[in-house]
Amino acid sequence: MMDLKTIIGAARGDLPADLLLTGARIVNVFSGRINRGSIAIKDGYIVGFGDDYQAGETLDLEGRYVAPGFIDAHVHIESAMTSVTEFARAVAPCGTTTVVADPHEIANVLGTAGIDYMLRSADGQPMDCLFALPSCVPATDMETAGARLTAADLEPFFDHPRVVALAEMMNYPGVIHTDPEVMAKLALARNRRRAMDGHAPGVTGSHLAAYAAAGIASDHECTRAEEALEKLELGIHIMVREGTCARNLDALFPVIDTHTWPRMMWCTDDRHPHDILTEGHVDAVIRKAVDKGLDPMTAIRMGTINPADYFGIRDAGAIAPGRKANLVVFSNLTDIHAETVFFMGRPVAENGRLRSSIPRPATVAVPPSMHLDPVHLDFSIPAAGSRIRVIRVIADQVVTGCEIMEPTLRDGLAISDTGRDLIKLAVVDRHTGRAGMGKGFVTGLGLRRGAIASSVAHDSHNIIVAGVSDAEMKAAVSAVVEMGGGLSVVDGSRALADLPLPVAGLMSDQPLDTVRRQIEAIIAAAGTLGAELADPFMALGFLALPVIPELKLTDRGLVDVTRFEIAPLFV
């Protein structure tokens, strides 16, 4: 906790600073200028600039640049498939010193216990983990979640100092048509003066106006420049997403100009361990934007002061007196790679690695989350017509298409047909013990044999499985259940690879590098079955997300997202 009297005394020069960083090129996100000088730090906060300050320690940066620590405006930590601790230890060396995380995934599994787990896990980390409270648990009534969170359930969490927003309001029909429970959540956030994040893919015209009129002030789902511009012109901030499955910077880059950038920011949303460890985090998005021609100062501002201002984070996002000394030191303004990262005035990472002296917080306990006996699961689909709706995977996107195809039939049953890349898909309820199941077909995964299954199936995180035969699908689901959650690859009767995710069926308790190796192994194993996507499990997990167009599958059946209703498999 900041002692304001001490900070002011140090700023006056009456008290010695703890650390004086000299020889710095200071990136000032307010003026857009780079100033040479020194930065004085006391009790983890910046107190002033100049060489006249006395300090217990002086560090010469030898002309290197110093920028504010980067801020990820919207991320699901669970998508890194590892604990908050291991996530923080992976992204802090990239220069990320603050994230605004939406614990939507674990809340769909464990409810308020999941939110509490994430908040407690954020303590003692080498970065700030702030949170936006999940607004849609479950995301829709067309799936079975592990919990249902009302406005009354969320209200106590708004008193927590780490809570800065109401997270992505995916139930845009509920906003547009003034659903009472949705209105209660919006009123709660508005009365607490918290930002209200949006999630409105493809919403336009009067419906978008109604969404904006509700006070929802951001969106990270734009996939086209025209969509982003329409939202900007209605006052909605745009979070430009560069995750693992959805990468939107290329499409939205033309929108970023001198007029729009102050209302735009970067986010990763869902980024897998491989991408964090090989590409980076927010720093990777900044580098890509600069490579595409964006002014480096603008790119840095979109990853620092813009999200800080949007969320009302007054003590981060800039290098200024009274702000936390969360800093990124680097040598090349046009190819930013963090060389030293400071959090609260102390160096926590050097040259891409967390310092060995940084303590690891104690593990936080989490309730069990797997309530499914797979013994009697039946994946057969009786034929009921000559045409079926098929989910079409679109590479590098969370949106999907809808194809109308003829089923392949055998003995009165609709089956997978590898020759046409028509693969059976199922989602099984793992929360209630009733083992309800939705069945369908997918094209675009490329499987030629075997099955892949996962308990990471946005947003309710039931078990999703795609496979060539019913027996292999059952074997893959059984493997996931036996692990207490995770990812599995099966070929015939043989398990090729798996990734245990014992924390709510979403996260590993192992270091991120270990998880990366396990993910690489299961992706490679899926590749031997014919899967052609760069990350078939990320794509698989989003096939169950019933708030992203066009066609999805939940445990209750196919969802026509454009109509927001259950659709029959057979046309």
Coordinates of C-alpha atoms in Angstrom, one line a residue:
M1 CA 0.0 0.0 0.0
M2 CA 1.4 3.4 -1.0
D3 CA 2.3 5.7 1.9
L4 CA 1.4 9.0 0.3
K5 CA 3.3 11.1 2.7
T6 CA 6.5 9.2 2.0
I7 CA 6.0 9.3 -1.8
I8 CA 5.5 13.1 -1.7
G9 CA 8.5 13.6 0.6
A10 CA 10.7 11.6 -1.8
A11 CA 9.3 13.5 -4.8
R12 CA 10.3 16.8 -3.1
G13 CA 13.7 15.4 -2.5
D14 CA 13.5 15.5 1.3
L15 CA 13.7 11.8 1.5
P16 CA 16.1 9.6 -0.5
A17 CA 14.8 7.5 -3.3
D18 CA 15.4 3.7 -3.2
L19 CA 16.6 3.6 -6.9
L20 CA 17.7 6.1 -9.5
L21 CA 17.7 4.9 -13.1
T22 CA 20.2 7.1 -15.0
G23 CA 21.1 7.4 -18.6
A24 CA 17.5 6.5 -19.7
R25 CA 15.6 7.4 -22.8
I26 CA 12.2 7.8 -21.2
V27 CA 9.1 7.0 -23.4
N28 CA 6.5 9.6 -22.3
V29 CA 3.1 8.3 -23.4
F30 CA 1.5 11.6 -22.5
S31 CA 3.5 13.9 -24.8
G32 CA 4.6 11.3 -27.3
R33 CA 8.2 12.3 -26.8
I34 CA 11.3 10.5 -25.7
N35 CA 13.3 12.4 -23.1
R36 CA 16.8 11.7 -21.8
G37 CA 17.1 11.6 -18.1
S38 CA 16.9 9.8 -14.8
I39 CA 13.9 8.2 -13.0
A40 CA 13.7 8.2 -9.2
I41 CA 11.8 5.4 -7.5
K42 CA 10.6 5.1 -3.9
D43 CA 8.6 2.2 -2.4
G44 CA 7.9 0.8 -5.8
Y45 CA 6.5 4.1 -7.2
I46 CA 8.0 6.7 -9.5
V47 CA 8.6 10.0 -7.6
G48 CA 10.4 12.2 -10.1
F49 CA 13.0 12.8 -12.8
G50 CA 16.5 14.2 -12.8
D51 CA 20.0 13.6 -11.5
D52 CA 19.5 15.7 -8.4
Y53 CA 17.7 12.9 -6.5
Q54 CA 19.6 11.0 -3.9
A55 CA 19.1 7.3 -3.9
G56 CA 20.3 4.2 -2.1
E57 CA 21.1 2.6 -5.4
T58 CA 21.9 4.0 -8.9
L59 CA 21.6 2.0 -12.1
D60 CA 23.0 3.3 -15.4
L61 CA 20.8 2.2 -18.3
E62 CA 23.4 3.5 -20.8
G63 CA 21.1 5.2 -23.2
R64 CA 18.5 2.4 -23.4
Y65 CA 14.8 3.1 -23.7
V66 CA 12.4 2.8 -20.8
A67 CA 8.7 2.4 -21.5
P68 CA 5.8 1.7 -19.1
G69 CA 5.1 -1.9 -18.5
F70 CA 2.7 -3.4 -21.1
I71 CA -1.0 -4.0 -20.3
D72 CA -3.1 -6.7 -21.8
A73 CA -6.6 -5.3 -22.0
H74 CA -8.4 -8.6 -22.2
V75 CA -7.1 -12.1 -21.6
H76 CA -8.3 -15.4 -20.3
I77 CA -5.4 -16.7 -18.2
E78 CA -7.0 -20.2 -18.4
S79 CA -6.3 -20.3 -22.1
A80 CA -2.6 -20.5 -21.3
M81 CA -3.6 -23.8 -19.8
T82 CA -1.5 -23.2 -16.7
S83 CA -1.9 -21.6 -13.3
V84 CA -1.9 -17.9 -12.6
T85 CA 1.6 -18.3 -11.1
E86 CA 3.1 -20.0 -14.2
F87 CA 1.3 -17.5 -16.5
A88 CA 2.7 -14.6 -14.7
R89 CA 6.2 -16.1 -14.7
A90 CA 5.9 -16.5 -18.4
V91 CA 4.5 -13.1 -19.5
A92 CA 6.4 -10.8 -17.1
P93 CA 9.7 -11.4 -18.9
C94 CA 8.0 -10.2 -22.1
G95 CA 7.4 -6.8 -20.5
T96 CA 3.7 -7.4 -19.5
T97 CA 3.3 -6.0 -16.0
T98 CA -0.5 -5.8 -15.9
V99 CA -3.3 -7.9 -17.3
V100 CA -7.0 -7.4 -17.1
A101 CA -8.2 -11.0 -17.0
D102 CA -11.6 -12.4 -17.4
P103 CA -12.0 -15.6 -15.3
H104 CA -15.0 -16.5 -17.4
E105 CA -13.7 -20.0 -18.2
I106 CA -13.1 -21.2 -14.7
A107 CA -16.3 -19.4 -13.5
N108 CA -18.3 -21.5 -16.0
V109 CA -16.9 -24.6 -14.4
L110 CA -16.7 -23.6 -10.7
G111 CA -18.8 -20.5 -10.3
T112 CA -17.9 -18.0 -7.6
A113 CA -15.3 -20.5 -6.2
G114 CA -13.5 -20.2 -9.6
I115 CA -13.4 -16.4 -9.3
D116 CA -12.2 -16.6 -5.7
Y117 CA -9.5 -19.1 -6.8
M118 CA -8.2 -16.6 -9.4
L119 CA -8.3 -13.6 -7.1
R120 CA -6.4 -15.5 -4.4
S121 CA -3.9 -16.8 -6.9
A122 CA -3.1 -13.3 -8.1
D123 CA -1.4 -12.4 -4.8
G124 CA 2.3 -12.2 -4.7
Q125 CA 2.9 -12.4 -8.4
P126 CA 5.7 -10.5 -10.3
M127 CA 3.0 -8.5 -12.1
D128 CA -0.5 -7.1 -11.5
C129 CA -3.3 -9.5 -12.3
L130 CA -6.5 -7.4 -12.4
F131 CA -9.9 -8.8 -13.2
A132 CA -13.1 -8.1 -15.1
L133 CA -16.0 -10.1 -13.6
P134 CA -17.6 -12.6 -15.9
S135 CA -20.9 -11.3 -17.2
C136 CA -22.3 -14.4 -18.9
V137 CA -22.1 -17.6 -16.9
P138 CA -23.5 -19.5 -18.7
A139 CA -22.9 -17.6 -21.9
T140 CA -26.4 -18.8 -23.1
D141 CA -29.2 -21.1 -22.1
M142 CA -28.3 -23.4 -25.0
E143 CA -25.6 -25.2 -23.0
T144 CA -25.0 -26.8 -19.6
A145 CA -22.5 -24.9 -17.5
G146 CA -21.1 -25.8 -14.1
A147 CA -22.6 -22.7 -12.6
R148 CA -25.0 -19.8 -13.1
L149 CA -23.9 -16.4 -11.8
T150 CA -26.5 -13.7 -11.2
A151 CA -25.9 -10.0 -10.5
A152 CA -26.3 -10.8 -6.8
D153 CA -23.5 -13.4 -7.1
L154 CA -21.2 -10.9 -8.7
E155 CA -22.0 -7.9 -6.5
P156 CA -19.6 -8.7 -3.5
F157 CA -16.7 -9.1 -5.9
F158 CA -16.9 -5.5 -7.0
D159 CA -15.5 -4.5 -3.6
H160 CA -12.2 -6.4 -4.4
P161 CA -9.4 -4.0 -5.3
R162 CA -8.3 -6.2 -8.2
V163 CA -11.7 -5.9 -9.9
V164 CA -11.8 -3.1 -12.6
A165 CA -14.6 -4.0 -15.0
L166 CA -17.6 -6.1 -15.9
A167 CA -16.2 -8.6 -18.5
E168 CA -17.3 -9.1 -22.1
M169 CA -21.1 -9.0 -22.4
M170 CA -21.5 -11.9 -24.8
N171 CA -25.3 -12.0 -24.4
Y172 CA -25.8 -9.2 -26.8
P173 CA -29.4 -10.2 -27.6
G174 CA -30.0 -9.9 -23.9
V175 CA -28.7 -6.4 -23.9
I176 CA -30.6 -5.4 -27.1
H177 CA -33.9 -6.8 -25.8
T178 CA -33.3 -5.7 -22.2
D179 CA -33.3 -9.0 -20.5
P180 CA -33.8 -8.2 -16.8
E181 CA -30.8 -10.2 -15.5
V182 CA -28.5 -8.6 -18.0
M183 CA -29.9 -5.2 -17.1
A184 CA -29.2 -5.9 -13.5
K185 CA -25.5 -6.8 -14.2
L186 CA -25.1 -3.6 -16.3
A187 CA -26.6 -1.5 -13.6
L188 CA -24.4 -3.0 -11.0
A189 CA -21.2 -2.2 -13.0
R190 CA -22.5 1.3 -13.9
N191 CA -23.3 2.1 -10.2
R192 CA -19.9 0.9 -9.2
R193 CA -18.3 3.1 -12.0
R194 CA -16.6 0.1 -13.6
A195 CA -16.0 -0.3 -17.3
M196 CA -18.3 -2.6 -19.2
D197 CA -16.6 -4.7 -21.8
G198 CA -18.4 -5.8 -25.0
H199 CA -18.5 -8.9 -27.2
A200 CA -20.6 -8.2 -30.3
P201 CA -19.3 -10.0 -33.4
G202 CA -21.1 -8.8 -36.5
V203 CA -23.7 -6.7 -34.6
T204 CA -24.5 -3.7 -36.7
G205 CA -27.0 -0.9 -37.3
S206 CA -29.8 -0.3 -34.8
H207 CA -28.9 -3.3 -32.8
L208 CA -25.3 -2.1 -32.4
A209 CA -26.7 1.3 -31.4
A210 CA -28.8 -0.3 -28.7
Y211 CA -25.8 -2.2 -27.5
A212 CA -23.7 1.0 -27.2
A213 CA -26.6 2.9 -25.6
A214 CA -26.4 0.4 -22.7
G215 CA -23.0 1.8 -21.8
I216 CA -20.9 -1.1 -23.1
A217 CA -17.7 0.6 -24.1
S218 CA -15.4 -1.9 -25.8
D219 CA -15.2 -4.7 -28.2
H220 CA -12.5 -7.2 -29.1
E221 CA -14.4 -9.3 -31.6
C222 CA -14.0 -7.2 -34.8
T223 CA -12.7 -9.2 -37.7
R224 CA -13.2 -6.5 -40.4
A225 CA -12.0 -2.9 -40.7
E226 CA -15.6 -1.8 -41.5
E227 CA -16.9 -3.4 -38.4
A228 CA -14.3 -1.8 -36.2
L229 CA -14.9 1.7 -37.7
E230 CA -18.7 1.5 -37.2
K231 CA -18.1 0.6 -33.5
L232 CA -15.5 3.4 -33.1
E233 CA -17.9 5.9 -34.5
L234 CA -20.5 4.9 -31.9
G235 CA -18.0 5.6 -29.1
I236 CA -16.9 2.0 -28.5
H237 CA -13.2 1.4 -27.8
I238 CA -11.6 -1.3 -30.0
M239 CA -9.4 -4.0 -28.5
V240 CA -7.3 -5.4 -31.4
R241 CA -6.9 -9.1 -30.7
E242 CA -3.8 -11.2 -31.5
G243 CA -4.3 -14.5 -29.9
T244 CA -3.6 -18.1 -31.0
C245 CA -6.8 -18.9 -32.8
A246 CA -8.0 -15.4 -33.6
R247 CA -5.5 -12.9 -35.1
N248 CA -7.2 -9.7 -36.1
L249 CA -4.4 -7.1 -36.4
D250 CA -3.9 -7.5 -40.1
A251 CA -7.6 -6.9 -40.8
L252 CA -7.9 -4.0 -38.4
F253 CA -4.6 -2.3 -39.1
P254 CA -6.1 0.1 -41.7
V255 CA -8.4 1.5 -39.1
I256 CA -5.5 2.7 -36.8
D257 CA -4.7 6.3 -37.6
T258 CA -4.1 9.6 -35.9
H259 CA -7.8 10.0 -35.1
T260 CA -8.6 6.5 -33.9
W261 CA -5.6 5.2 -32.0
P262 CA -6.5 6.9 -28.7
R263 CA -9.5 4.6 -28.5
M264 CA -7.8 1.4 -29.5
M265 CA -5.7 -1.0 -27.5
W266 CA -4.1 -4.4 -27.7
C267 CA -5.3 -7.7 -26.2
T268 CA -4.4 -11.4 -26.6
D269 CA -7.7 -12.9 -25.4
D270 CA -6.7 -16.6 -25.8
R271 CA -3.0 -17.3 -26.3
H272 CA -1.5 -20.8 -25.9
P273 CA 1.8 -21.5 -24.2
H274 CA 3.7 -22.2 -27.4
D275 CA 2.9 -18.7 -28.8
I276 CA 3.7 -17.0 -25.5
L277 CA 7.1 -18.7 -25.2
T278 CA 8.1 -18.5 -28.9
E279 CA 6.5 -15.2 -30.0
G280 CA 5.9 -13.3 -26.8
H281 CA 2.9 -11.6 -25.3
V282 CA 1.8 -7.9 -25.7
D283 CA 5.3 -7.2 -26.9
A284 CA 4.8 -9.5 -29.9
V285 CA 1.7 -7.5 -30.9
I286 CA 3.6 -4.2 -30.6
R287 CA 6.4 -5.6 -32.7
K288 CA 4.0 -6.8 -35.4
A289 CA 2.2 -3.5 -35.5
V290 CA 5.5 -1.6 -35.9
D291 CA 6.6 -4.0 -38.6
K292 CA 3.4 -3.2 -40.4
G293 CA 4.3 0.5 -40.3
L294 CA 2.7 1.8 -37.1
D295 CA 4.7 4.5 -35.3
P296 CA 6.4 2.8 -32.3
M297 CA 5.2 5.5 -29.9
T298 CA 1.6 4.9 -31.0
A299 CA 2.1 1.1 -30.7
I300 CA 3.4 1.5 -27.1
R301 CA 0.6 3.9 -26.1
M302 CA -2.0 1.3 -27.3
G303 CA -0.4 -1.2 -25.0
T304 CA 0.0 1.1 -21.9
I305 CA -1.8 4.4 -21.3
N306 CA -4.8 3.5 -23.5
P307 CA -5.9 0.5 -21.5
A308 CA -5.0 2.2 -18.3
D309 CA -7.2 5.1 -19.1
Y310 CA -10.0 2.9 -20.3
F311 CA -10.1 0.8 -17.1
G312 CA -9.4 3.7 -14.8
I313 CA -6.0 2.3 -13.7
R314 CA -4.5 5.5 -12.4
D315 CA -1.3 4.0 -11.0
A316 CA 0.1 2.3 -14.1
G317 CA 0.4 2.7 -17.8
A318 CA 2.8 5.6 -17.8
I319 CA 6.1 6.8 -16.4
A320 CA 5.0 9.6 -14.1
P321 CA 5.1 10.6 -10.5
G322 CA 2.7 8.5 -8.4
R323 CA 2.6 5.7 -10.9
K324 CA 4.0 2.3 -10.1
A325 CA 7.5 1.7 -11.3
N326 CA 6.4 -1.0 -13.8
L327 CA 9.0 -0.5 -16.5
V328 CA 10.3 -2.2 -19.7
V329 CA 13.9 -1.5 -20.7
F330 CA 15.0 -2.2 -24.3
S331 CA 17.6 -1.1 -26.9
N332 CA 15.7 -0.9 -30.2
L333 CA 12.6 1.2 -30.5
T334 CA 11.6 -0.5 -33.8
D335 CA 12.2 -4.0 -32.5
I336 CA 11.2 -4.0 -28.9
H337 CA 12.4 -6.9 -26.8
A338 CA 12.4 -6.6 -23.1
E339 CA 15.9 -6.7 -21.7
T340 CA 15.0 -5.8 -18.1
V341 CA 11.5 -5.7 -16.6
F342 CA 10.8 -3.8 -13.4
F343 CA 7.7 -4.4 -11.3
M344 CA 7.1 -2.1 -8.4
G345 CA 10.6 -0.8 -8.7
R346 CA 12.5 -4.0 -8.6
P347 CA 13.9 -6.0 -11.5
V348 CA 11.9 -9.2 -12.0
A349 CA 13.2 -10.4 -15.4
E350 CA 16.3 -10.1 -17.4
N351 CA 16.7 -11.0 -21.1
G352 CA 13.5 -13.0 -21.4
R353 CA 13.9 -14.9 -18.1
L354 CA 12.4 -14.4 -14.7
R355 CA 15.0 -13.7 -12.1
S356 CA 15.7 -16.8 -9.9
S357 CA 15.2 -14.7 -6.8
I358 CA 11.6 -14.0 -7.5
P359 CA 9.5 -16.1 -5.0
R360 CA 6.8 -18.5 -6.1
P361 CA 3.5 -17.9 -4.3
A362 CA 1.9 -20.8 -2.4
T363 CA -0.5 -23.0 -4.4
V364 CA -4.2 -22.2 -4.0
A365 CA -6.5 -25.2 -3.6
V366 CA -9.3 -25.7 -6.2
P367 CA -12.4 -27.9 -6.0
P368 CA -12.8 -31.0 -8.3
S369 CA -14.7 -30.4 -11.6
M370 CA -15.2 -33.7 -13.4
H371 CA -18.6 -35.2 -12.9
L372 CA -19.1 -37.7 -15.7
D373 CA -19.1 -41.5 -16.1
P374 CA -18.4 -42.2 -19.7
V375 CA -19.3 -45.9 -19.6
H376 CA -22.7 -45.6 -21.3
L377 CA -22.0 -42.8 -23.7
D378 CA -23.5 -43.4 -27.1
F379 CA -22.2 -41.4 -30.1
S380 CA -24.4 -43.0 -32.8
I381 CA -26.5 -40.7 -35.0
P382 CA -29.6 -42.3 -36.5
A383 CA -30.3 -41.0 -40.1
A384 CA -33.2 -38.6 -40.2
G385 CA -32.9 -37.0 -43.6
S386 CA -30.8 -36.5 -46.7
R387 CA -29.1 -33.2 -45.7
I388 CA -27.3 -32.1 -42.6
R389 CA -25.9 -28.9 -41.2
V390 CA -22.1 -29.1 -40.8
I391 CA -19.8 -26.8 -38.9
R392 CA -17.0 -25.4 -41.2
V393 CA -13.8 -24.5 -39.4
I394 CA -12.1 -21.3 -40.6
A395 CA -8.4 -21.3 -40.0
D396 CA -7.1 -18.7 -37.5
Q397 CA -10.6 -17.5 -36.5
V398 CA -13.1 -18.4 -33.8
V399 CA -16.0 -17.7 -36.3
T400 CA -17.2 -20.8 -38.2
G401 CA -19.3 -21.4 -41.3
C402 CA -22.3 -23.5 -41.9
E403 CA -22.3 -26.0 -44.7
I404 CA -25.3 -28.1 -45.9
M405 CA -24.0 -31.5 -46.9
E406 CA -25.3 -35.0 -47.6
P407 CA -24.6 -37.4 -44.8
T408 CA -22.7 -40.6 -45.3
L409 CA -24.9 -43.4 -44.1
R410 CA -24.2 -47.0 -43.0
D411 CA -26.8 -49.3 -41.4
G412 CA -29.2 -46.4 -40.9
L413 CA -26.6 -44.3 -39.1
A414 CA -24.8 -41.1 -40.1
I415 CA -21.1 -41.7 -39.8
S416 CA -17.8 -39.9 -40.4
D417 CA -16.5 -39.8 -44.0
T418 CA -12.8 -39.0 -44.1
G419 CA -12.9 -38.9 -47.9
R420 CA -15.0 -35.7 -47.7
D421 CA -13.5 -34.4 -44.5
L422 CA -16.8 -34.9 -42.8
I423 CA -16.0 -35.8 -39.2
K424 CA -18.4 -36.6 -36.3
L425 CA -18.4 -34.1 -33.5
A426 CA -19.9 -34.4 -30.0
V427 CA -20.1 -32.3 -26.8
V428 CA -20.8 -34.1 -23.5
D429 CA -22.0 -32.5 -20.3
R430 CA -19.4 -33.0 -17.6
H431 CA -20.9 -30.8 -14.9
T432 CA -24.2 -32.4 -13.7
G433 CA -23.6 -36.1 -13.9
R434 CA -26.4 -36.5 -16.4
A435 CA -24.0 -36.9 -19.4
G436 CA -26.3 -35.0 -21.9
M437 CA -24.8 -35.0 -25.4
G438 CA -25.1 -32.9 -28.5
K439 CA -24.0 -34.5 -31.8
G440 CA -23.1 -33.1 -35.2
F441 CA -20.4 -33.0 -37.9
V442 CA -17.5 -30.7 -38.7
T443 CA -15.4 -30.1 -41.8
G444 CA -12.0 -28.5 -41.8
L445 CA -10.3 -30.4 -39.0
G446 CA -8.8 -32.8 -41.5
L447 CA -8.9 -36.0 -39.4
R448 CA -8.4 -39.2 -41.4
R449 CA -8.4 -41.5 -38.4
G450 CA -8.7 -41.6 -34.6
A451 CA -10.2 -39.0 -32.3
I452 CA -9.2 -35.9 -30.3
A453 CA -11.0 -34.7 -27.2
S454 CA -10.7 -31.8 -24.8
S455 CA -12.3 -30.5 -21.6
V456 CA -11.4 -27.0 -22.8
A457 CA -14.6 -26.2 -24.8
H458 CA -15.6 -22.6 -24.6
D459 CA -17.5 -21.4 -22.8
S460 CA -19.1 -24.0 -20.5
H461 CA -16.1 -26.3 -20.9
N462 CA -17.9 -29.6 -21.3
I463 CA -16.0 -32.3 -23.1
I464 CA -15.8 -31.9 -26.9
V465 CA -14.6 -34.7 -29.1
A466 CA -14.2 -35.2 -32.8
G467 CA -13.5 -38.6 -34.3
V468 CA -13.7 -41.0 -37.1
S469 CA -15.3 -43.8 -35.1
D470 CA -17.6 -43.9 -32.1
A471 CA -15.2 -46.3 -30.3
E472 CA -12.3 -43.9 -30.7
M473 CA -14.5 -40.9 -29.6
K474 CA -15.5 -42.8 -26.4
A475 CA -11.9 -43.8 -25.7
A476 CA -10.7 -40.1 -26.1
V477 CA -13.5 -38.9 -23.8
S478 CA -12.7 -41.6 -21.2
A479 CA -9.1 -40.5 -21.2
V480 CA -10.1 -36.9 -20.5
V481 CA -12.3 -38.0 -17.6
E482 CA -9.6 -40.2 -16.1
M483 CA -7.2 -37.3 -16.1
G484 CA -9.7 -35.1 -14.2
G485 CA -9.7 -32.9 -17.3
G486 CA -7.3 -32.3 -20.2
L487 CA -6.6 -33.1 -23.8
S488 CA -6.4 -36.5 -25.5
V489 CA -5.4 -38.0 -28.8
V490 CA -6.5 -41.6 -29.6
D491 CA -5.7 -43.8 -32.6
G492 CA -7.7 -47.0 -32.6
S493 CA -7.4 -48.5 -29.1
R494 CA -4.1 -46.7 -28.5
A495 CA -3.7 -43.4 -26.7
L496 CA -1.1 -41.4 -28.6
A497 CA -0.7 -38.4 -26.3
D498 CA -2.5 -36.4 -23.5
L499 CA -2.2 -33.3 -21.5
P500 CA -3.6 -33.4 -18.0
L501 CA -5.4 -30.3 -16.8
P502 CA -6.4 -31.0 -13.2
V503 CA -7.3 -27.4 -12.3
A504 CA -11.0 -27.2 -13.3
G505 CA -10.2 -29.2 -16.4
L506 CA -8.7 -26.0 -17.8
M507 CA -5.2 -25.6 -16.3
S508 CA -2.2 -27.6 -15.6
D509 CA -0.3 -27.4 -12.3
Q510 CA 3.0 -27.7 -14.2
P511 CA 5.4 -24.9 -15.5
L512 CA 4.4 -23.3 -18.8
D513 CA 7.4 -24.8 -20.6
T514 CA 6.3 -28.3 -19.5
V515 CA 2.8 -27.5 -20.7
R516 CA 4.2 -26.3 -24.0
R517 CA 6.1 -29.5 -24.6
Q518 CA 3.0 -31.5 -23.8
I519 CA 0.9 -29.4 -26.2
E520 CA 3.5 -29.7 -28.9
A521 CA 3.3 -33.5 -28.4
I522 CA -0.5 -33.7 -28.7
I523 CA -0.6 -31.4 -31.7
A524 CA 2.0 -33.5 -33.4
A525 CA 0.0 -36.6 -32.4
A526 CA -3.1 -35.0 -33.9
G527 CA -1.1 -34.3 -37.0
T528 CA -0.4 -38.0 -37.5
L529 CA -4.2 -38.4 -37.6
G530 CA -4.4 -35.9 -40.4
A531 CA -5.3 -32.7 -38.5
E532 CA -4.0 -29.9 -40.6
L533 CA -4.5 -26.8 -38.4
A534 CA -1.6 -25.2 -36.6
D535 CA -3.4 -25.8 -33.3
P536 CA -6.4 -28.2 -33.8
F537 CA -7.2 -28.2 -30.1
M538 CA -7.6 -24.4 -30.0
A539 CA -10.0 -24.7 -33.0
L540 CA -11.8 -27.6 -31.4
G541 CA -12.4 -25.8 -28.2
F542 CA -14.1 -22.9 -29.9
L543 CA -16.5 -25.1 -31.9
A544 CA -18.6 -25.2 -28.7
L545 CA -18.8 -21.5 -28.3
P546 CA -22.5 -20.5 -29.0
V547 CA -22.0 -16.8 -29.1
I548 CA -19.7 -16.6 -32.1
P549 CA -21.3 -17.1 -35.5
E550 CA -22.2 -19.0 -37.5
L551 CA -22.8 -22.6 -36.3
K552 CA -21.6 -24.2 -33.1
L553 CA -22.3 -27.4 -31.0
T554 CA -23.1 -27.6 -27.3
D555 CA -24.3 -30.5 -25.2
R556 CA -27.8 -29.5 -26.1
G557 CA -27.3 -29.6 -29.9
L558 CA -26.4 -27.5 -32.8
V559 CA -26.7 -23.7 -32.2
D560 CA -27.5 -21.3 -35.1
V561 CA -25.7 -18.3 -33.6
T562 CA -27.2 -15.9 -36.1
R563 CA -30.7 -16.8 -34.9
F564 CA -29.5 -17.5 -31.4
E565 CA -31.4 -20.8 -31.2
I566 CA -31.0 -24.6 -31.3
A567 CA -31.0 -25.9 -34.9
P568 CA -31.7 -29.5 -35.9
L569 CA -28.8 -31.5 -37.4
F570 CA -30.9 -32.8 -40.3
V571 CA -32.3 -30.1 -42.6

